[in-house]
Each structure stands twice: as structure tokens, then as C-alpha cells.
CSV table of C-alpha atoms in Angstrom, one decimal:
chain,number,residue,atom,x,y,z
Q,129,UNK,CA,13.7,-8.1,-7.3
Q,130,UNK,CA,13.7,-6.3,-4.1
Q,131,UNK,CA,13.7,-2.7,-5.5
Q,132,UNK,CA,10.9,-3.6,-7.8
Q,133,UNK,CA,8.8,-5.2,-5.0
Q,134,UNK,CA,9.0,-2.1,-2.8
Q,135,UNK,CA,7.9,0.2,-5.5
Q,136,UNK,CA,4.8,-2.2,-6.3
Q,137,UNK,CA,4.3,-2.7,-2.6
Q,138,UNK,CA,3.7,1.0,-2.9
Q,139,UNK,CA,1.4,0.8,-3.9
Q,140,UNK,CA,-2.6,2.8,-2.2
Q,141,UNK,CA,-10.8,10.1,-2.2
Q,142,UNK,CA,-17.2,15.2,-2.2
Q,143,UNK,CA,-18.2,16.6,0.6
Q,144,UNK,CA,-20.7,19.6,0.7
Q,145,UNK,CA,-19.4,23.4,0.7
Q,146,UNK,CA,-20.7,23.9,4.4
Q,147,UNK,CA,-18.6,21.0,6.0
Q,148,UNK,CA,-15.1,22.4,8.3
Q,149,UNK,CA,-12.0,21.1,7.7
Q,150,UNK,CA,-12.4,19.1,10.8
Q,151,UNK,CA,-15.3,17.3,9.5
Q,152,UNK,CA,-13.3,16.7,6.2
Q,153,UNK,CA,-10.6,15.0,8.0
Q,154,UNK,CA,-13.3,12.8,10.0
Q,155,UNK,CA,-13.6,11.0,6.8
Q,156,UNK,CA,-9.9,10.1,6.6
Q,157,UNK,CA,-10.1,8.9,10.2
Q,158,UNK,CA,-13.1,6.9,9.3
Q,159,UNK,CA,-11.0,4.9,6.9
Q,160,UNK,CA,-7.9,4.6,9.3
Q,161,UNK,CA,-10.7,2.9,11.8
Q,162,UNK,CA,-12.1,0.6,9.3
Q,163,UNK,CA,-8.7,-0.3,8.5
Q,164,UNK,CA,-7.6,-1.1,11.9
Q,165,UNK,CA,-10.9,-3.2,12.8
Q,166,UNK,CA,-10.7,-6.1,10.1
Q,167,UNK,CA,-8.4,-8.0,7.7
Q,168,UNK,CA,-8.7,-5.6,4.6
Q,169,UNK,CA,-7.8,-7.0,0.9
Q,170,UNK,CA,-7.4,-4.6,-1.8
Q,171,UNK,CA,-7.6,-5.4,-5.3
Q,172,UNK,CA,-5.3,-2.8,-7.1
Q,173,UNK,CA,-4.0,-1.5,-10.4
Q,174,UNK,CA,-0.7,0.3,-10.1
Q,175,UNK,CA,0.9,2.7,-12.6
Q,176,UNK,CA,4.9,3.5,-11.7
Q,177,UNK,CA,6.5,6.5,-13.4
Q,178,UNK,CA,10.3,6.1,-13.5
Q,179,UNK,CA,12.7,8.5,-15.2
Q,180,UNK,CA,14.0,5.7,-17.9
Q,181,UNK,CA,10.6,4.3,-18.6
Q,182,UNK,CA,6.9,3.3,-16.8
Q,183,UNK,CA,5.8,0.0,-15.4
Q,184,UNK,CA,1.9,-1.0,-15.0
Q,185,UNK,CA,0.6,-4.0,-13.0
Q,186,UNK,CA,-2.2,-5.4,-10.8
Q,187,UNK,CA,-2.0,-7.1,-7.7
Q,188,UNK,CA,-4.0,-8.1,-4.6
Q,189,UNK,CA,-2.7,-7.0,-1.3
Q,190,UNK,CA,-4.3,-8.3,2.3
Q,191,UNK,CA,-3.1,-6.7,5.5
Q,192,UNK,CA,-3.7,-6.6,9.1
Q,193,UNK,CA,-1.8,-3.8,11.2
Q,194,UNK,CA,1.6,-4.0,9.7
Q,195,UNK,CA,1.4,-7.4,8.6
Q,196,UNK,CA,0.5,-8.1,4.7
Q,197,UNK,CA,0.4,-10.8,1.9
Q,198,UNK,CA,0.9,-9.5,-1.6
Q,199,UNK,CA,0.5,-11.1,-4.6
Q,200,UNK,CA,1.5,-9.4,-7.8
Q,201,UNK,CA,2.6,-10.1,-11.5
Q,202,UNK,CA,3.8,-13.5,-10.8
Q,203,UNK,CA,5.7,-12.9,-7.3
Q,204,UNK,CA,4.2,-13.3,-3.8
Q,205,UNK,CA,5.5,-11.5,-0.5
Q,206,UNK,CA,4.4,-12.2,2.9
Q,207,UNK,CA,5.2,-10.1,6.0
Q,208,UNK,CA,4.7,-10.8,9.5
Q,209,UNK,CA,5.4,-7.5,10.8
Q,210,UNK,CA,8.7,-8.7,12.0
Q,211,UNK,CA,10.1,-10.4,8.6
Q,212,UNK,CA,9.5,-10.3,5.1
Q,213,UNK,CA,9.6,-13.0,2.3
Q,214,UNK,CA,9.8,-12.1,-1.1
Q,215,UNK,CA,9.0,-15.0,-3.7
Q,216,UNK,CA,9.4,-15.8,-7.1
Q,217,UNK,CA,7.6,-19.1,-8.0
Q,218,UNK,CA,9.0,-19.2,-11.5
Q,219,UNK,CA,12.6,-18.9,-10.8
Q,220,UNK,CA,12.1,-20.6,-7.5
Q,221,UNK,CA,13.7,-17.8,-5.6
Q,222,UNK,CA,13.0,-16.4,-2.0
Q,223,UNK,CA,14.4,-13.6,-0.3
Q,224,UNK,CA,14.0,-13.5,3.4
Q,225,UNK,CA,15.1,-10.4,5.4
Q,226,UNK,CA,14.1,-8.4,8.6
Q,227,UNK,CA,12.0,-5.3,8.9
Q,228,UNK,CA,13.7,-2.5,10.0
Q,229,UNK,CA,12.8,1.1,11.3
Q,230,UNK,CA,12.3,4.1,9.3
Q,231,UNK,CA,12.0,4.5,5.7
Q,232,UNK,CA,13.2,1.2,4.2
Q,233,UNK,CA,10.7,-0.3,6.6
Q,234,UNK,CA,7.9,1.9,5.2
Q,235,UNK,CA,8.7,1.3,1.6
Q,236,UNK,CA,9.0,-2.6,1.9
Q,237,UNK,CA,5.5,-2.8,3.6
Q,238,UNK,CA,2.6,-1.5,1.5
Q,239,UNK,CA,0.2,-1.8,4.3
Q,240,UNK,CA,2.1,1.2,5.9
Q,241,UNK,CA,0.9,3.2,2.9
Q,242,UNK,CA,-2.7,2.9,4.2
Q,243,UNK,CA,-2.2,2.1,8.2
Q,244,UNK,CA,0.5,4.3,8.6
Q,245,UNK,CA,-0.6,7.6,7.1
Q,246,UNK,CA,-2.3,8.4,10.5
Q,247,UNK,CA,0.8,8.2,12.8
Q,248,UNK,CA,3.4,9.4,9.5
Q,249,UNK,CA,1.7,12.0,7.9
Q,250,UNK,CA,0.3,15.5,8.1
Q,251,UNK,CA,-2.7,16.7,6.3
Q,252,UNK,CA,-1.9,20.0,4.6
Q,253,UNK,CA,-4.9,20.2,2.1
Q,254,UNK,CA,-8.5,19.0,1.7
Q,255,UNK,CA,-10.3,19.5,-1.9
Q,256,UNK,CA,-12.7,18.2,-3.9
Q,257,UNK,CA,-12.1,16.2,-7.2
Q,258,UNK,CA,-9.3,14.0,-7.8
Q,259,UNK,CA,-8.9,11.3,-10.4
Q,260,UNK,CA,-12.3,10.9,-12.4
Q,261,UNK,CA,-14.4,7.8,-11.0
Q,262,UNK,CA,-17.5,8.7,-12.8
Q,263,UNK,CA,-18.9,11.8,-14.5
Q,264,UNK,CA,-20.0,14.6,-12.2
Q,265,UNK,CA,-18.8,12.5,-9.4
Q,266,UNK,CA,-16.4,14.5,-7.0
Q,267,UNK,CA,-14.4,12.7,-4.2
Q,268,UNK,CA,-12.3,13.9,-1.2
Q,269,UNK,CA,-8.9,14.4,-1.7
Q,270,UNK,CA,-6.6,14.6,1.1
Q,271,UNK,CA,-2.8,16.0,0.5
Q,272,UNK,CA,-0.5,14.7,2.8
Q,273,UNK,CA,2.9,15.3,3.7
Q,274,UNK,CA,5.4,13.1,5.8
Q,275,UNK,CA,6.5,13.5,9.3
Q,276,UNK,CA,9.2,11.1,9.0
Q,277,UNK,CA,11.5,10.0,6.5
Q,278,UNK,CA,9.9,7.2,4.3
Q,279,UNK,CA,10.8,7.8,0.8
Q,280,UNK,CA,7.8,9.9,0.0
Q,281,UNK,CA,7.7,13.4,-0.7
Q,282,UNK,CA,3.8,14.0,-0.6
Q,283,UNK,CA,0.8,12.0,-1.4
Q,284,UNK,CA,-2.9,12.6,-2.6
Q,285,UNK,CA,-5.4,10.2,-0.9
Q,286,UNK,CA,-8.8,10.1,-2.8
Q,287,UNK,CA,-11.8,8.9,-0.6
Q,288,UNK,CA,-15.4,8.3,-1.6
Q,289,UNK,CA,-18.3,9.7,-0.1
Q,290,UNK,CA,-18.9,6.5,2.0
Q,291,UNK,CA,-15.4,6.4,3.4
Q,292,UNK,CA,-13.7,4.1,0.9
Q,293,UNK,CA,-10.4,4.3,-0.5
Q,294,UNK,CA,-10.5,5.0,-4.3
Q,295,UNK,CA,-6.9,6.4,-5.3
Q,296,UNK,CA,-3.5,7.2,-4.3
Q,297,UNK,CA,-0.7,9.3,-5.8
Q,298,UNK,CA,2.4,9.1,-4.1
Q,299,UNK,CA,5.2,11.5,-5.1
Q,300,UNK,CA,8.6,9.6,-4.5
Q,301,UNK,CA,12.1,11.0,-3.1
Q,302,UNK,CA,14.2,8.1,-4.7
Q,303,UNK,CA,16.2,8.6,-7.7
Q,304,UNK,CA,15.0,5.7,-9.3
Q,305,UNK,CA,10.9,6.4,-9.1
Q,306,UNK,CA,9.5,9.6,-9.7
Q,307,UNK,CA,5.5,8.8,-9.1
Q,308,UNK,CA,3.6,5.9,-7.9
Q,309,UNK,CA,-0.3,5.8,-8.7
Q,310,UNK,CA,-2.4,3.0,-7.2
Q,311,UNK,CA,-6.2,2.9,-8.1
Q,312,UNK,CA,-8.2,0.6,-5.8
Q,313,UNK,CA,-10.8,-1.7,-7.8
Q,314,UNK,CA,-12.3,-3.2,-4.7
Q,315,UNK,CA,-12.1,-3.4,-0.8
Q,316,UNK,CA,-13.3,-6.7,1.1
Q,317,UNK,CA,-13.3,-6.6,4.8
Q,318,UNK,CA,-13.1,-10.0,6.8
Q,319,UNK,CA,-12.4,-11.3,9.9
Q,320,UNK,CA,-8.8,-11.0,11.4
Q,321,UNK,CA,-6.4,-13.9,11.1
Q,322,UNK,CA,-3.7,-15.7,12.9
Q,323,UNK,CA,-0.2,-14.3,12.4
Q,324,UNK,CA,0.4,-17.5,10.5
Q,325,UNK,CA,-1.5,-16.4,8.0
Q,326,UNK,CA,1.2,-13.9,6.9
Q,327,UNK,CA,3.9,-16.3,6.6
Q,328,UNK,CA,4.7,-18.6,3.8
Q,329,UNK,CA,2.8,-22.1,4.1
Q,330,UNK,CA,5.4,-24.1,2.0
Q,331,UNK,CA,8.8,-25.2,2.8
Q,332,UNK,CA,11.7,-24.1,0.3
Q,333,UNK,CA,13.8,-27.4,-0.2
Q,334,UNK,CA,17.0,-27.7,-2.1
Q,335,UNK,CA,15.6,-26.8,-5.4
Q,336,UNK,CA,14.9,-23.3,-4.3
Q,337,UNK,CA,17.4,-20.5,-4.2
Q,338,UNK,CA,16.9,-18.9,-0.8
Q,339,UNK,CA,18.9,-16.0,0.5
Q,340,UNK,CA,18.4,-15.4,4.2
Q,341,UNK,CA,19.3,-12.1,5.6
Q,342,UNK,CA,17.9,-12.3,9.0
């Protein structure tokens, strides 16, 4: 379950020709600022390319800073920025473990795929185009390379003219997964919540299989 969840979490972008490179990257900066100022909820579809088979799915991730809640394909994940709870309600199984520094933490926390881009990646290219959203519409695509070891070799982030994130393609350095693609169907911004919102609000009684690695 852990390996599956970290790739799902992984989840998650046209300017006129006269704009300079610095002005282009300001659009990416606007997205960073937007994500840091509110509680952000993304409704996404994802496609994971693996050497043996592919996987598709959908989910909803709500994040605030490095805390998040993720619901996808019958599984629920909570993270308060310190610990992570991975819950399978059907099998009544939950795994709890602490987040650690470095690549492992990055891969277990889908919020960092968005909020962590600013600090952990450098922009190497800005171009027009990207994944087709509407005929004739060209968004801005930022190609980024990591400055830290995080399990990602390179990623393309596609942003609309209004600054909204639309599509992300992540080329992985992991042997189990080749590419993770995430399409953002909708973005909702709301007031920030107390940290308790990012922890499970249920008790796990004796009917649950609980693996606590903290």
C-alpha cells in the first residue's frame, strides 16, 4: 500500500512573444504565492506509467503548506506535516509513520509536488504549448530540474494564462515507476484550517490492523 500511495500522491501550464524569461517565471511565482496563501483543494486525474503495467485513477487532495488530506480510489491519507496516516477503510488497515527529510518525505507528500517546487527545483526552460486543453489554446510550460534528491529527474508544469495549474508531468528516477502525469480538473481556494483538520478524526479500535512506525 505504501508504494502505491507515494506514486498516487505524486501526483500535480501562453504568453506573448515579447515577454522576457523573468516575466514568464513570474507566472510560476504567482502560482507559488497563491498556493501559500490559502487552503487549496485540487480535483485531479492521474496516469502512472510503470515498466510492467500502467495505472490510472482520480483523487482529491487538499493541502496547506506541507500538510494535506488525500482521498483516492478507496484510500484516505492524512498528513499534518509531521506524521502520515495511510488508511484503507475497506480492509480496515492503517499505517502511521513519521515524515523524514529528503527524497522519501518528498515522495510521500503530494503537497510538496506543488508547494515544494519553488525551493527544490530550478526552471531550465519556458515554452508555449503543453497538454492540449482547448483547440488553439497554448499554455505556458515550465521545465524544472530538482536541486535535491527527491525521486524526480525532471518535470514539466503547465500553467494557464490566469495562473492556474493545469497539468504536470513528472519523470521519475525510481525503478518501479517511469512517469507520473497529473491533470488538474478544478482548483478551490478557501480559508486556512487548524492543523487538526489534517489528522484522522476517527479512532482505530481493535477491529483495525494498525501499524504504527513512529
